[in-house]
């Protein structure tokens, strides 16, 4: 069955992925970043990117959501552990 080309709507997700977050999305969803995080499947993300860029499927909402999750993890989860490590070192505490 032949897939129909999907007309991309100029949604917030599309605008961010194609313009504002284009460079950052390459870093945030890079192979190294995705594999180090260990939550998502890098090959699946690449498949979504390919389908979205070829126009076969509009995956911008899913890709934008993955970016938001990674940004949130970096801002809150990763920094939390940096703070915990700092406090443990500072006060010579052991877990």
C-alpha atoms as an extended CHARMM CRD file, in Angstrom:
* protein
*
        95  EXT
         1         1  UNK       CA              0.0000000000        0.0000000000        0.0000000000  PROA      1               0.0000000000
         2         2  UNK       CA              1.3920000000        3.3550000000       -1.0010000000  PROA      2               0.0000000000
         3         3  UNK       CA              1.6010000000        5.9990000000        1.7090000000  PROA      3               0.0000000000
         4         4  UNK       CA              0.0650000000        9.3540000000        0.8940000000  PROA      4               0.0000000000
         5         5  UNK       CA              2.0970000000       12.4830000000        1.4220000000  PROA      5               0.0000000000
         6         6  UNK       CA              0.8350000000       14.4360000000        4.3930000000  PROA      6               0.0000000000
         7         7  UNK       CA              0.5410000000       18.1950000000        4.1730000000  PROA      7               0.0000000000
         8         8  UNK       CA              2.3560000000       19.6930000000        7.1310000000  PROA      8               0.0000000000
         9         9  UNK       CA              0.4020000000       22.1830000000        9.1410000000  PROA      9               0.0000000000
        10        10  UNK       CA              2.2910000000       25.1410000000       10.5310000000  PROA      10              0.0000000000
        11        11  UNK       CA              1.8040000000       24.0830000000       14.1110000000  PROA      11              0.0000000000
        12        12  UNK       CA              3.9200000000       25.2460000000       17.0020000000  PROA      12              0.0000000000
        13        13  UNK       CA              5.6710000000       21.8870000000       16.9660000000  PROA      13              0.0000000000
        14        14  UNK       CA              6.5130000000       22.1720000000       13.2550000000  PROA      14              0.0000000000
        15        15  UNK       CA              7.7800000000       25.7230000000       13.5970000000  PROA      15              0.0000000000
        16        16  UNK       CA              9.9850000000       24.8230000000       16.5530000000  PROA      16              0.0000000000
        17        17  UNK       CA             11.4220000000       21.7200000000       14.9100000000  PROA      17              0.0000000000
        18        18  UNK       CA             12.0520000000       23.3120000000       11.5300000000  PROA      18              0.0000000000
        19        19  UNK       CA             13.3100000000       26.7100000000       12.6700000000  PROA      19              0.0000000000
        20        20  UNK       CA             13.7730000000       27.5680000000       16.3240000000  PROA      20              0.0000000000
        21        21  UNK       CA             14.9630000000       24.2310000000       17.7180000000  PROA      21              0.0000000000
        22        22  UNK       CA             16.5000000000       22.7120000000       14.5990000000  PROA      22              0.0000000000
        23        23  UNK       CA             20.0960000000       22.7380000000       15.8770000000  PROA      23              0.0000000000
        24        24  UNK       CA             19.1210000000       21.9080000000       19.4510000000  PROA      24              0.0000000000
        25        25  UNK       CA             16.9520000000       18.9790000000       18.3770000000  PROA      25              0.0000000000
        26        26  UNK       CA             19.9540000000       17.4270000000       16.6390000000  PROA      26              0.0000000000
        27        27  UNK       CA             21.8790000000       17.6070000000       19.9170000000  PROA      27              0.0000000000
        28        28  UNK       CA             19.0270000000       16.7170000000       22.2690000000  PROA      28              0.0000000000
        29        29  UNK       CA             17.9430000000       13.7050000000       20.2280000000  PROA      29              0.0000000000
        30        30  UNK       CA             21.3880000000       12.6600000000       18.9890000000  PROA      30              0.0000000000
        31        31  UNK       CA             22.3150000000        8.9970000000       18.9980000000  PROA      31              0.0000000000
        32        32  UNK       CA             24.7020000000        9.4820000000       21.9200000000  PROA      32              0.0000000000
        33        33  UNK       CA             22.1760000000       11.4400000000       23.9720000000  PROA      33              0.0000000000
        34        34  UNK       CA             19.2990000000        9.0100000000       23.3600000000  PROA      34              0.0000000000
        35        35  UNK       CA             21.4030000000        5.9150000000       24.0470000000  PROA      35              0.0000000000
        36        36  UNK       CA             22.9550000000        7.4210000000       27.2020000000  PROA      36              0.0000000000
        37        37  UNK       CA             19.5230000000        8.3040000000       28.5470000000  PROA      37              0.0000000000
        38        38  UNK       CA             18.2730000000        4.7730000000       27.8480000000  PROA      38              0.0000000000
        39        39  UNK       CA             14.5800000000        5.6570000000       27.7230000000  PROA      39              0.0000000000
        40        40  UNK       CA             13.7680000000        5.9210000000       24.0210000000  PROA      40              0.0000000000
        41        41  UNK       CA             14.7770000000        3.9050000000       20.9730000000  PROA      41              0.0000000000
        42        42  UNK       CA             17.1230000000        5.8830000000       18.7300000000  PROA      42              0.0000000000
        43        43  UNK       CA             16.1760000000        3.9010000000       15.6090000000  PROA      43              0.0000000000
        44        44  UNK       CA             12.5140000000        4.6930000000       16.2570000000  PROA      44              0.0000000000
        45        45  UNK       CA             13.2680000000        8.3870000000       16.5850000000  PROA      45              0.0000000000
        46        46  UNK       CA             15.2340000000        8.2940000000       13.3290000000  PROA      46              0.0000000000
        47        47  UNK       CA             12.3150000000        6.5720000000       11.5990000000  PROA      47              0.0000000000
        48        48  UNK       CA              9.9720000000        9.3130000000       12.8340000000  PROA      48              0.0000000000
        49        49  UNK       CA             12.3780000000       11.9940000000       11.5930000000  PROA      49              0.0000000000
        50        50  UNK       CA             12.6510000000       10.3610000000        8.1670000000  PROA      50              0.0000000000
        51        51  UNK       CA              8.9020000000        9.9700000000        7.7490000000  PROA      51              0.0000000000
        52        52  UNK       CA              8.3350000000       13.5320000000        8.8980000000  PROA      52              0.0000000000
        53        53  UNK       CA             10.9970000000       15.0840000000        6.6600000000  PROA      53              0.0000000000
        54        54  UNK       CA              9.8840000000       13.1050000000        3.6120000000  PROA      54              0.0000000000
        55        55  UNK       CA              6.2870000000       14.1960000000        4.1010000000  PROA      55              0.0000000000
        56        56  UNK       CA              4.9310000000       10.6750000000        4.4680000000  PROA      56              0.0000000000
        57        57  UNK       CA              3.7760000000       11.3360000000        8.0090000000  PROA      57              0.0000000000
        58        58  UNK       CA              3.6310000000       14.3990000000       10.2510000000  PROA      58              0.0000000000
        59        59  UNK       CA              5.5190000000       13.3090000000       13.3690000000  PROA      59              0.0000000000
        60        60  UNK       CA              6.2590000000       16.8080000000       14.6240000000  PROA      60              0.0000000000
        61        61  UNK       CA              4.0360000000       16.4950000000       17.6930000000  PROA      61              0.0000000000
        62        62  UNK       CA              5.7420000000       13.2790000000       18.8210000000  PROA      62              0.0000000000
        63        63  UNK       CA              9.2380000000       14.6170000000       18.0830000000  PROA      63              0.0000000000
        64        64  UNK       CA              8.4390000000       17.8840000000       19.8830000000  PROA      64              0.0000000000
        65        65  UNK       CA              7.2030000000       15.8850000000       22.8930000000  PROA      65              0.0000000000
        66        66  UNK       CA             10.4330000000       13.8540000000       22.9430000000  PROA      66              0.0000000000
        67        67  UNK       CA             12.4130000000       17.1220000000       22.8850000000  PROA      67              0.0000000000
        68        68  UNK       CA             10.3830000000       18.4990000000       25.7930000000  PROA      68              0.0000000000
        69        69  UNK       CA             10.9420000000       15.3290000000       27.8210000000  PROA      69              0.0000000000
        70        70  UNK       CA             14.7110000000       15.4520000000       27.1990000000  PROA      70              0.0000000000
        71        71  UNK       CA             14.8810000000       19.1630000000       28.0680000000  PROA      71              0.0000000000
        72        72  UNK       CA             12.9120000000       18.5320000000       31.2700000000  PROA      72              0.0000000000
        73        73  UNK       CA             15.1780000000       15.6300000000       32.2340000000  PROA      73              0.0000000000
        74        74  UNK       CA             18.2960000000       17.7220000000       31.6780000000  PROA      74              0.0000000000
        75        75  UNK       CA             16.9380000000       20.6860000000       33.6170000000  PROA      75              0.0000000000
        76        76  UNK       CA             15.4320000000       18.9020000000       36.6070000000  PROA      76              0.0000000000
        77        77  UNK       CA             16.5340000000       15.2700000000       36.8110000000  PROA      77              0.0000000000
        78        78  UNK       CA             20.1940000000       15.6210000000       35.8220000000  PROA      78              0.0000000000
        79        79  UNK       CA             20.6820000000       18.7840000000       37.8800000000  PROA      79              0.0000000000
        80        80  UNK       CA             19.0800000000       17.1200000000       40.8880000000  PROA      80              0.0000000000
        81        81  UNK       CA             21.8010000000       14.4710000000       40.8870000000  PROA      81              0.0000000000
        82        82  UNK       CA             24.5140000000       17.0930000000       40.4630000000  PROA      82              0.0000000000
        83        83  UNK       CA             23.1440000000       18.8250000000       43.5710000000  PROA      83              0.0000000000
        84        84  UNK       CA             22.9540000000       15.5340000000       45.5000000000  PROA      84              0.0000000000
        85        85  UNK       CA             26.5660000000       14.7280000000       44.5860000000  PROA      85              0.0000000000
        86        86  UNK       CA             27.6370000000       18.2240000000       45.6410000000  PROA      86              0.0000000000
        87        87  UNK       CA             25.8690000000       17.9490000000       48.9940000000  PROA      87              0.0000000000
        88        88  UNK       CA             27.2950000000       14.4950000000       49.6500000000  PROA      88              0.0000000000
        89        89  UNK       CA             30.8070000000       15.7430000000       48.9040000000  PROA      89              0.0000000000
        90        90  UNK       CA             30.3360000000       18.9560000000       50.8330000000  PROA      90              0.0000000000
        91        91  UNK       CA             29.1370000000       17.2920000000       54.0100000000  PROA      91              0.0000000000
        92        92  UNK       CA             31.0720000000       14.0320000000       53.6080000000  PROA      92              0.0000000000
        93        93  UNK       CA             27.8920000000       12.0240000000       53.5520000000  PROA      93              0.0000000000
        94        94  UNK       CA             27.4900000000        8.5080000000       52.2510000000  PROA      94              0.0000000000
        95        95  UNK       CA             24.3430000000        7.0320000000       50.7670000000  PROA      95              0.0000000000
